[in-house]
Amino acid sequence: MNILFITQVYPDEKGTKTIRGSSVCHYWTKEWVKMGHQVYVIYLYPQYLSVLHKIAEFCPNYIAQFTNGTLTKKLNHSIFYELDGVHIYKIPMYKPIPKIRYGKDVINGIVDEIKDHLLKCRIKPDIILSHFDNPVLEIASLCKSFLHIPFAFVLHGYPSDIRRLYPHNYEELINNVDLWGFRSVAIKKDFESQYGTLSKSFIAYSGIPEYYIPKGDFVLEKEKGKVCYVGALIKRKYPEKVLEAMIPFMQKGEMSLTYIGEGALEKRIRNQAQKNKIGSRLYLLGQVDREHVQHELASTDIFVMVSRHETFGMVYLEAMAHGCITIASKNEGFDGIIVDGVNGFLCEAGNSNELRRIIEFINEMDADKKQSIRQAAISTAQAMTEHKMAVAYINDVCNLIK
C-alpha cells in the first residue's frame, strides 16, 4: 500500500535541532516500511517571526512552558530526505506566531506544492493518514479532494481547538474525515462530548522498542525507595508537586527522588529541596539520552508523572516495561492503559496530597502485591511494542475506513 502521511511533527534531517522534537509518527511509519508498505511523509515545518526563533534559541526552557509543540530552526526551501526507508518531503510554512491559523495563501501554496511533488515523483497514494490539527486537518482534506482517496485523521490535542481555529467550517472539516483516530481514550471522549458520537474510530497508541522489555526469567533489581520522574520541568507537568508529595518520606530518609529532564522549574525544585533540608536525597540529572533513561528506570522502584494535557506519555510505558510501579494522571493520555491498582496507579493531575497518599499506600503493600503490580505492568508493556502498535494502527485503518 502507498501511504501519504501528513504531519507537522516529525524527526528532522541530520544536523537540525528543534525544541522538544518528537519521533512519535516515525515509530509507526518505519514499522510500516518493514511490513512492505511505501510511506511518503509530507512534513509541514512551522516557521514564525524571526524574533521568536531567536528567543527560543537563547531561552528554550522559557518558551517550552507556553507551547506543546516544537519551535524550529528557520528553513528557506523545501527539502527531501530519507529515514529508515521512509521518504520525507519537508515543506516550510509560515505564520507570525504559534496557536493561530495559517493564511489561505499559505494553505493553497502548500497544497499546490504537494500536488507538484506527487506528480514529479510519480507517487500515487492509496490512502491519506494525517496527524496534528493545525493546519494538517485542512490540508489533508484538500488533498483528499484532488487525490480522490480515503482520509484518516488522528487528533493529538484539544478537540476544542478545531472549533476555535475553524469557527465557520469546522463541521464540514470534521465530516470530511473518513476515519477519526485519537491518541488516547480521554481525547476521544472529549471530542465526542463536543461534536457527537462517532460510528467508528480507533485509538492510535504508541509502542516501545521490544529490546526494552526483559526476556525470559529475570530478577528485578530495584533500589528500594527510589522514585523517578522523566520529562520536561514545566508547569503543566507539575514536577514540583512530585517533590512536594515526597518531602515527608525524604525527610525520614526512606526515599529518594530523581528527576530526568530540564526546564524552567528546576530552580524552584532545588530551592524547595534546600528549604526542607532534603537536598541529599534529590538528584537532578538534566537531559540525558534514551538509553541512560532506561538505565535509571531499571533500578527505579516507583515512577511518577502526574501531568495535565498529556497526550500519551511514552515514558510511562518504558517505566512499566522495567517493572516500575507507575503513577500516571487520571483522565489523561495513559488512563485506560493503566488500570488503577492493577498494573499501576492513577492520581489527579498535580494533586500532591493525593499523590502522597498513593505513595504511602504503595510503601505499605506487602511484597506479593507489589510483585503482582510490577508483573502486570510488564505484561502491559509486552503487548505494546513499536511493531505491535504499528500493526494495530494500520489494521484498524484498513478494517474501518472501508
Short mmCIF file of N, CA and C in Angstrom, two decimals, residues 50-118:
data_model
loop_
_atom_site.label_atom_id
_atom_site.label_comp_id
_atom_site.label_asym_id
_atom_site.label_seq_id
_atom_site.Cartn_x
_atom_site.Cartn_y
_atom_site.Cartn_z
N SER A 50 10.97 35.96 13.06
CA SER A 50 12.37 35.68 13.38
C SER A 50 12.69 35.89 14.85
N VAL A 51 12.04 36.88 15.47
CA VAL A 51 12.32 37.19 16.87
C VAL A 51 11.95 36.01 17.77
N LEU A 52 10.90 35.25 17.42
CA LEU A 52 10.50 34.09 18.23
C LEU A 52 11.54 32.98 18.14
N HIS A 53 12.11 32.81 16.97
CA HIS A 53 13.16 31.80 16.83
C HIS A 53 14.40 32.18 17.62
N LYS A 54 14.69 33.48 17.66
CA LYS A 54 15.85 33.96 18.43
C LYS A 54 15.62 33.74 19.93
N ILE A 55 14.43 34.08 20.40
CA ILE A 55 14.10 33.87 21.82
C ILE A 55 14.21 32.38 22.16
N ALA A 56 13.68 31.54 21.27
CA ALA A 56 13.72 30.10 21.51
C ALA A 56 15.14 29.57 21.54
N GLU A 57 16.00 30.15 20.70
CA GLU A 57 17.39 29.71 20.64
C GLU A 57 18.13 29.98 21.94
N PHE A 58 17.84 31.13 22.55
CA PHE A 58 18.56 31.52 23.76
C PHE A 58 17.81 31.14 25.05
N CYS A 59 16.49 30.98 24.97
CA CYS A 59 15.70 30.66 26.18
C CYS A 59 14.74 29.50 25.90
N PRO A 60 15.26 28.34 25.51
CA PRO A 60 14.36 27.24 25.13
C PRO A 60 13.46 26.78 26.26
N ASN A 61 13.98 26.74 27.48
CA ASN A 61 13.17 26.26 28.60
C ASN A 61 12.03 27.22 28.93
N TYR A 62 12.27 28.51 28.73
CA TYR A 62 11.22 29.50 28.95
C TYR A 62 10.10 29.33 27.93
N ILE A 63 10.47 29.19 26.65
CA ILE A 63 9.48 29.04 25.58
C ILE A 63 8.67 27.75 25.77
N ALA A 64 9.35 26.69 26.23
CA ALA A 64 8.70 25.38 26.35
C ALA A 64 7.53 25.38 27.32
N GLN A 65 7.46 26.38 28.22
CA GLN A 65 6.35 26.46 29.17
C GLN A 65 5.04 26.83 28.49
N PHE A 66 5.13 27.47 27.31
CA PHE A 66 3.95 28.06 26.72
C PHE A 66 3.46 27.39 25.45
N THR A 67 4.15 26.37 25.02
CA THR A 67 3.71 25.67 23.81
C THR A 67 3.89 24.17 23.98
N ASN A 68 2.90 23.41 23.48
CA ASN A 68 3.01 21.95 23.50
C ASN A 68 3.74 21.43 22.27
N GLY A 69 3.96 22.30 21.29
CA GLY A 69 4.60 21.88 20.07
C GLY A 69 6.09 22.15 20.09
N THR A 70 6.67 22.19 18.91
CA THR A 70 8.09 22.42 18.78
C THR A 70 8.33 23.79 18.17
N LEU A 71 9.43 24.40 18.49
CA LEU A 71 9.83 25.63 17.83
C LEU A 71 11.09 25.32 17.04
N THR A 72 11.03 25.60 15.76
CA THR A 72 12.02 25.07 14.85
C THR A 72 13.04 26.12 14.42
N LYS A 73 14.10 25.62 13.80
CA LYS A 73 15.05 26.49 13.12
C LYS A 73 14.44 26.95 11.80
N LYS A 74 14.89 28.10 11.31
CA LYS A 74 14.39 28.61 10.04
C LYS A 74 14.81 27.70 8.87
N LEU A 75 13.90 27.54 7.91
CA LEU A 75 14.17 26.76 6.71
C LEU A 75 13.69 27.59 5.52
N ASN A 76 14.55 27.80 4.54
CA ASN A 76 14.24 28.70 3.43
C ASN A 76 13.61 28.02 2.24
N HIS A 77 13.72 26.69 2.17
CA HIS A 77 13.18 25.99 1.00
C HIS A 77 12.85 24.56 1.39
N SER A 78 12.04 23.91 0.59
CA SER A 78 11.65 22.52 0.85
C SER A 78 12.83 21.60 0.57
N ILE A 79 12.89 20.51 1.32
CA ILE A 79 13.96 19.53 1.12
C ILE A 79 13.40 18.11 1.19
N PHE A 80 14.15 17.18 0.60
CA PHE A 80 13.78 15.77 0.63
C PHE A 80 14.88 14.98 1.33
N TYR A 81 14.50 14.02 2.17
CA TYR A 81 15.47 13.12 2.78
C TYR A 81 14.77 11.80 3.13
N GLU A 82 15.54 10.81 3.47
CA GLU A 82 15.00 9.50 3.85
C GLU A 82 15.47 9.13 5.25
N LEU A 83 14.64 8.38 5.95
CA LEU A 83 14.96 7.92 7.29
C LEU A 83 14.35 6.54 7.48
N ASP A 84 15.19 5.53 7.65
CA ASP A 84 14.72 4.15 7.85
C ASP A 84 13.78 3.69 6.74
N GLY A 85 14.07 4.12 5.51
CA GLY A 85 13.26 3.70 4.38
C GLY A 85 12.01 4.54 4.15
N VAL A 86 11.77 5.51 5.00
CA VAL A 86 10.62 6.41 4.86
C VAL A 86 11.05 7.62 4.02
N HIS A 87 10.25 7.97 3.02
CA HIS A 87 10.53 9.12 2.16
C HIS A 87 9.88 10.37 2.78
N ILE A 88 10.67 11.41 3.03
CA ILE A 88 10.16 12.60 3.72
C ILE A 88 10.38 13.83 2.86
N TYR A 89 9.29 14.57 2.61
CA TYR A 89 9.37 15.85 1.90
C TYR A 89 8.97 16.93 2.90
N LYS A 90 9.91 17.78 3.22
CA LYS A 90 9.76 18.77 4.29
C LYS A 90 9.49 20.15 3.68
N ILE A 91 8.31 20.69 3.99
CA ILE A 91 7.87 21.96 3.42
C ILE A 91 7.76 23.02 4.51
N PRO A 92 8.50 24.13 4.43
CA PRO A 92 8.34 25.19 5.43
C PRO A 92 7.00 25.91 5.25
N MET A 93 6.37 26.26 6.35
CA MET A 93 5.11 27.01 6.28
C MET A 93 5.17 28.13 7.33
N TYR A 94 4.66 29.28 6.97
CA TYR A 94 4.85 30.47 7.82
C TYR A 94 3.54 31.01 8.38
N LYS A 95 3.61 31.41 9.65
CA LYS A 95 2.61 32.28 10.27
C LYS A 95 3.36 33.08 11.33
N PRO A 96 2.85 34.24 11.72
CA PRO A 96 3.63 35.11 12.63
C PRO A 96 3.92 34.49 13.99
N ILE A 97 2.91 33.87 14.61
CA ILE A 97 3.06 33.34 15.96
C ILE A 97 2.35 31.98 16.06
N PRO A 98 2.71 31.16 17.04
CA PRO A 98 2.01 29.89 17.24
C PRO A 98 0.56 30.10 17.68
N LYS A 99 -0.24 29.03 17.59
CA LYS A 99 -1.60 28.95 18.11
C LYS A 99 -2.65 29.63 17.25
N ILE A 100 -2.27 30.20 16.09
CA ILE A 100 -3.26 30.81 15.21
C ILE A 100 -3.29 30.04 13.90
N ARG A 101 -4.30 30.32 13.06
CA ARG A 101 -4.43 29.66 11.77
C ARG A 101 -3.38 30.16 10.78
N TYR A 102 -3.08 29.31 9.82
CA TYR A 102 -2.26 29.74 8.70
C TYR A 102 -3.14 30.45 7.68
N GLY A 103 -2.56 31.41 6.96
CA GLY A 103 -3.32 32.15 5.96
C GLY A 103 -3.73 31.29 4.78
N LYS A 104 -4.78 31.72 4.06
CA LYS A 104 -5.27 30.96 2.91
C LYS A 104 -4.20 30.82 1.83
N ASP A 105 -3.41 31.87 1.62
CA ASP A 105 -2.36 31.81 0.60
C ASP A 105 -1.32 30.75 0.96
N VAL A 106 -0.99 30.64 2.27
CA VAL A 106 -0.03 29.62 2.72
C VAL A 106 -0.60 28.22 2.49
N ILE A 107 -1.86 28.02 2.88
CA ILE A 107 -2.51 26.72 2.72
C ILE A 107 -2.55 26.32 1.25
N ASN A 108 -3.02 27.23 0.38
CA ASN A 108 -3.13 26.91 -1.04
C ASN A 108 -1.76 26.65 -1.66
N GLY A 109 -0.76 27.41 -1.21
CA GLY A 109 0.59 27.20 -1.72
C GLY A 109 1.14 25.85 -1.35
N ILE A 110 0.87 25.41 -0.12
CA ILE A 110 1.34 24.09 0.32
C ILE A 110 0.64 22.98 -0.46
N VAL A 111 -0.67 23.11 -0.66
CA VAL A 111 -1.41 22.09 -1.41
C VAL A 111 -0.89 22.00 -2.83
N ASP A 112 -0.62 23.13 -3.45
CA ASP A 112 -0.07 23.12 -4.82
C ASP A 112 1.30 22.45 -4.85
N GLU A 113 2.11 22.70 -3.81
CA GLU A 113 3.44 22.09 -3.78
C GLU A 113 3.36 20.58 -3.56
N ILE A 114 2.39 20.14 -2.75
CA ILE A 114 2.19 18.69 -2.56
C ILE A 114 1.79 18.05 -3.88
N LYS A 115 0.87 18.70 -4.61
CA LYS A 115 0.45 18.19 -5.93
C LYS A 115 1.66 18.02 -6.85
N ASP A 116 2.46 19.08 -6.92
CA ASP A 116 3.63 19.06 -7.81
C ASP A 116 4.63 17.96 -7.40
N HIS A 117 4.84 17.81 -6.09
CA HIS A 117 5.78 16.80 -5.60
C HIS A 117 5.31 15.39 -5.95
N LEU A 118 4.03 15.12 -5.74
CA LEU A 118 3.50 13.79 -6.04
C LEU A 118 3.59 13.49 -7.54
#
